[in-house]
């Protein structure tokens, strides 16, 4: 068997991106690697405007850890890429107000992870993968299309709901501020 550079490159890319996602997901789910675990992530999700917060925390952790694990294994690669892209869309929404660059809290990093996951999902896992070993049973164009549509719809719903919650909070804070200012004038 001759090693193929393209397939080795895909294996390395899947391992690197998937490994990072597994680490981030397990921080959220189990508190590993200094993360907050499900309880801490739930509080963070609540603070960021994701509702319901616990389900959002669980979905983010599973999307990252599960999508990352599937990428590393090269199993159901189109679905894995779609899950990663959809999960990272939520993270991009949180970081977008800070601009692009991660140095100012921007969305550069989650956008890169999401785009890379999506690209691997589109390119396929390569020869050194479980998809290849299973004769690509879960690496079919229709799997990718269904997974992408479901992931895009889910991400849109989550981001729209978060945007609505954040807007309501801002309106409530403005009303409370006006009431406090009005009370100080009497």
Short mmCIF file of C-alpha atoms in Angstrom, two decimals:
data_model
loop_
_atom_site.label_atom_id
_atom_site.label_comp_id
_atom_site.label_asym_id
_atom_site.label_seq_id
_atom_site.Cartn_x
_atom_site.Cartn_y
_atom_site.Cartn_z
CA UNK A 1 0.00 0.00 0.00
CA UNK A 2 1.39 3.37 -1.03
CA UNK A 3 0.69 6.34 1.22
CA UNK A 4 -1.22 9.12 -0.46
CA UNK A 5 -0.26 12.73 0.41
CA UNK A 6 -3.78 14.06 -0.10
CA UNK A 7 -5.28 11.43 2.18
CA UNK A 8 -2.56 12.00 4.80
CA UNK A 9 -3.30 15.74 4.62
CA UNK A 10 -7.00 15.13 5.16
CA UNK A 11 -6.22 12.82 8.08
CA UNK A 12 -4.00 15.49 9.67
CA UNK A 13 -6.60 18.21 9.09
CA UNK A 14 -9.42 16.05 10.46
CA UNK A 15 -7.31 15.17 13.49
CA UNK A 16 -6.30 18.75 14.24
CA UNK A 17 -9.70 20.39 13.79
CA UNK A 18 -11.60 17.48 15.30
CA UNK A 19 -9.24 17.36 18.26
CA UNK A 20 -9.72 21.06 19.00
CA UNK A 21 -13.49 20.64 18.77
CA UNK A 22 -13.47 17.59 21.05
CA UNK A 23 -11.50 19.55 23.65
CA UNK A 24 -13.91 22.50 23.51
CA UNK A 25 -16.96 20.27 23.62
CA UNK A 26 -15.71 18.29 26.60
CA UNK A 27 -15.01 21.55 28.43
CA UNK A 28 -18.69 22.37 28.02
CA UNK A 29 -20.04 18.92 28.81
CA UNK A 30 -17.71 17.60 31.52
CA UNK A 31 -15.58 20.51 32.71
CA UNK A 32 -12.44 18.89 31.30
CA UNK A 33 -9.44 21.06 30.38
CA UNK A 34 -10.54 23.85 32.73
CA UNK A 35 -14.06 24.15 31.34
CA UNK A 36 -17.20 24.94 33.26
CA UNK A 37 -18.96 21.65 32.62
CA UNK A 38 -22.64 21.52 31.80
CA UNK A 39 -23.62 23.64 34.81
CA UNK A 40 -21.12 26.41 34.07
CA UNK A 41 -21.88 26.31 30.36
CA UNK A 42 -25.60 26.55 31.10
CA UNK A 43 -24.99 29.73 33.12
CA UNK A 44 -22.84 31.14 30.33
CA UNK A 45 -25.48 30.30 27.73
CA UNK A 46 -28.12 32.04 29.84
CA UNK A 47 -25.91 35.11 30.12
CA UNK A 48 -25.29 35.12 26.35
CA UNK A 49 -29.02 34.99 25.61
CA UNK A 50 -29.42 31.36 24.53
CA UNK A 51 -32.77 29.88 25.60
CA UNK A 52 -33.41 27.33 26.82
CA UNK A 53 -29.93 27.61 28.30
CA UNK A 54 -29.35 24.01 29.43
CA UNK A 55 -30.44 22.54 26.11
CA UNK A 56 -28.28 25.11 24.32
CA UNK A 57 -25.28 24.16 26.47
CA UNK A 58 -25.86 20.47 25.78
CA UNK A 59 -26.31 21.06 22.05
CA UNK A 60 -23.13 23.17 21.85
CA UNK A 61 -21.10 20.60 23.76
CA UNK A 62 -22.43 17.68 21.74
CA UNK A 63 -22.05 19.57 18.46
CA UNK A 64 -18.43 20.34 19.22
CA UNK A 65 -17.38 17.05 20.86
CA UNK A 66 -19.55 14.82 18.67
CA UNK A 67 -18.84 16.64 15.43
CA UNK A 68 -15.15 16.71 16.29
CA UNK A 69 -15.08 12.99 17.09
CA UNK A 70 -16.80 12.15 13.81
CA UNK A 71 -14.28 14.31 11.94
CA UNK A 72 -11.32 12.64 13.65
CA UNK A 73 -12.72 9.20 12.82
CA UNK A 74 -13.73 10.21 9.32
CA UNK A 75 -17.21 8.79 9.90
CA UNK A 76 -20.36 10.32 8.41
CA UNK A 77 -18.02 13.09 7.30
CA UNK A 78 -20.60 15.22 5.44
CA UNK A 79 -22.87 15.20 8.50
CA UNK A 80 -19.91 15.89 10.81
CA UNK A 81 -18.91 18.92 8.75
CA UNK A 82 -22.46 20.23 8.75
CA UNK A 83 -22.81 19.78 12.51
CA UNK A 84 -19.53 21.59 13.14
CA UNK A 85 -20.50 24.46 10.82
CA UNK A 86 -23.92 24.84 12.42
CA UNK A 87 -22.53 24.72 15.95
CA UNK A 88 -19.89 27.31 15.12
CA UNK A 89 -22.54 29.58 13.60
CA UNK A 90 -23.93 30.06 17.11
CA UNK A 91 -20.47 30.95 18.40
CA UNK A 92 -19.95 33.38 15.53
CA UNK A 93 -23.21 35.12 16.46
CA UNK A 94 -21.94 35.67 20.00
CA UNK A 95 -18.57 37.04 18.91
CA UNK A 96 -19.69 39.06 15.86
CA UNK A 97 -20.31 42.34 17.74
CA UNK A 98 -16.60 42.42 18.67
CA UNK A 99 -15.54 42.34 15.00
CA UNK A 100 -13.49 39.79 13.11
CA UNK A 101 -10.21 39.36 14.97
CA UNK A 102 -9.97 37.05 17.97
CA UNK A 103 -7.59 39.50 19.67
CA UNK A 104 -10.56 41.81 20.26
CA UNK A 105 -12.99 39.00 21.08
CA UNK A 106 -14.13 38.63 17.49
CA UNK A 107 -15.46 35.69 15.52
CA UNK A 108 -12.28 34.75 13.63
CA UNK A 109 -11.66 31.49 15.52
CA UNK A 110 -15.17 29.95 15.49
CA UNK A 111 -15.61 31.02 11.86
CA UNK A 112 -12.37 29.27 10.95
CA UNK A 113 -13.37 26.07 12.77
CA UNK A 114 -16.83 26.09 11.18
CA UNK A 115 -15.52 26.76 7.68
CA UNK A 116 -12.85 24.08 8.05
CA UNK A 117 -15.38 21.54 9.31
CA UNK A 118 -17.67 22.35 6.40
CA UNK A 119 -14.79 22.12 3.89
CA UNK A 120 -13.77 18.68 5.20
CA UNK A 121 -17.40 17.60 5.05
CA UNK A 122 -17.55 18.65 1.41
CA UNK A 123 -14.12 17.28 0.42
CA UNK A 124 -14.64 13.95 2.13
CA UNK A 125 -12.51 12.17 4.69
CA UNK A 126 -9.94 10.57 2.42
CA UNK A 127 -8.75 7.00 2.37
CA UNK A 128 -7.62 6.87 6.01
CA UNK A 129 -11.08 6.97 7.56
CA UNK A 130 -13.95 4.89 8.85
CA UNK A 131 -16.05 6.13 5.94
CA UNK A 132 -13.56 4.50 3.58
CA UNK A 133 -13.55 1.28 5.63
CA UNK A 134 -17.38 1.13 5.52
CA UNK A 135 -17.44 1.70 1.74
CA UNK A 136 -18.73 5.25 2.32
CA UNK A 137 -22.11 4.06 3.59
CA UNK A 138 -22.57 7.36 5.51
CA UNK A 139 -20.49 9.49 3.14
CA UNK A 140 -23.05 10.10 0.45
CA UNK A 141 -24.07 13.39 -1.19
CA UNK A 142 -27.64 13.09 0.12
CA UNK A 143 -26.31 12.68 3.69
CA UNK A 144 -24.38 15.91 3.31
CA UNK A 145 -27.35 17.75 1.82
CA UNK A 146 -29.79 16.61 4.50
CA UNK A 147 -27.28 17.30 7.29
CA UNK A 148 -26.42 20.74 5.92
CA UNK A 149 -30.08 21.74 5.56
CA UNK A 150 -30.90 20.51 9.07
CA UNK A 151 -27.83 22.18 10.55
CA UNK A 152 -28.50 25.46 8.75
CA UNK A 153 -32.14 25.47 9.86
CA UNK A 154 -31.15 24.66 13.44
CA UNK A 155 -28.43 27.31 13.52
CA UNK A 156 -30.79 29.90 12.05
CA UNK A 157 -33.43 29.11 14.67
CA UNK A 158 -30.96 29.24 17.57
CA UNK A 159 -29.33 32.47 16.40
CA UNK A 160 -32.69 34.14 15.69
CA UNK A 161 -34.01 33.14 19.12
CA UNK A 162 -30.85 34.46 20.78
CA UNK A 163 -31.09 37.73 18.85
CA UNK A 164 -34.70 38.13 20.02
CA UNK A 165 -33.78 37.45 23.68
CA UNK A 166 -30.86 39.90 23.54
CA UNK A 167 -33.08 42.58 21.98
CA UNK A 168 -35.71 42.10 24.71
CA UNK A 169 -33.02 42.41 27.39
CA UNK A 170 -31.71 45.62 25.84
CA UNK A 171 -35.21 47.10 25.65
CA UNK A 172 -35.90 46.13 29.26
CA UNK A 173 -32.61 47.68 30.39
CA UNK A 174 -33.42 50.91 28.53
CA UNK A 175 -36.87 51.12 30.15
CA UNK A 176 -35.40 50.48 33.61
CA UNK A 177 -32.73 53.10 33.01
CA UNK A 178 -35.37 55.65 31.96
CA UNK A 179 -37.45 54.83 35.05
CA UNK A 180 -34.43 55.28 37.32
CA UNK A 181 -33.57 58.61 35.71
CA UNK A 182 -37.18 59.74 36.04
CA UNK A 183 -37.28 58.74 39.70
CA UNK A 184 -34.15 60.77 40.40
CA UNK A 185 -35.69 64.00 39.08
CA UNK A 186 -38.57 64.22 41.57
#
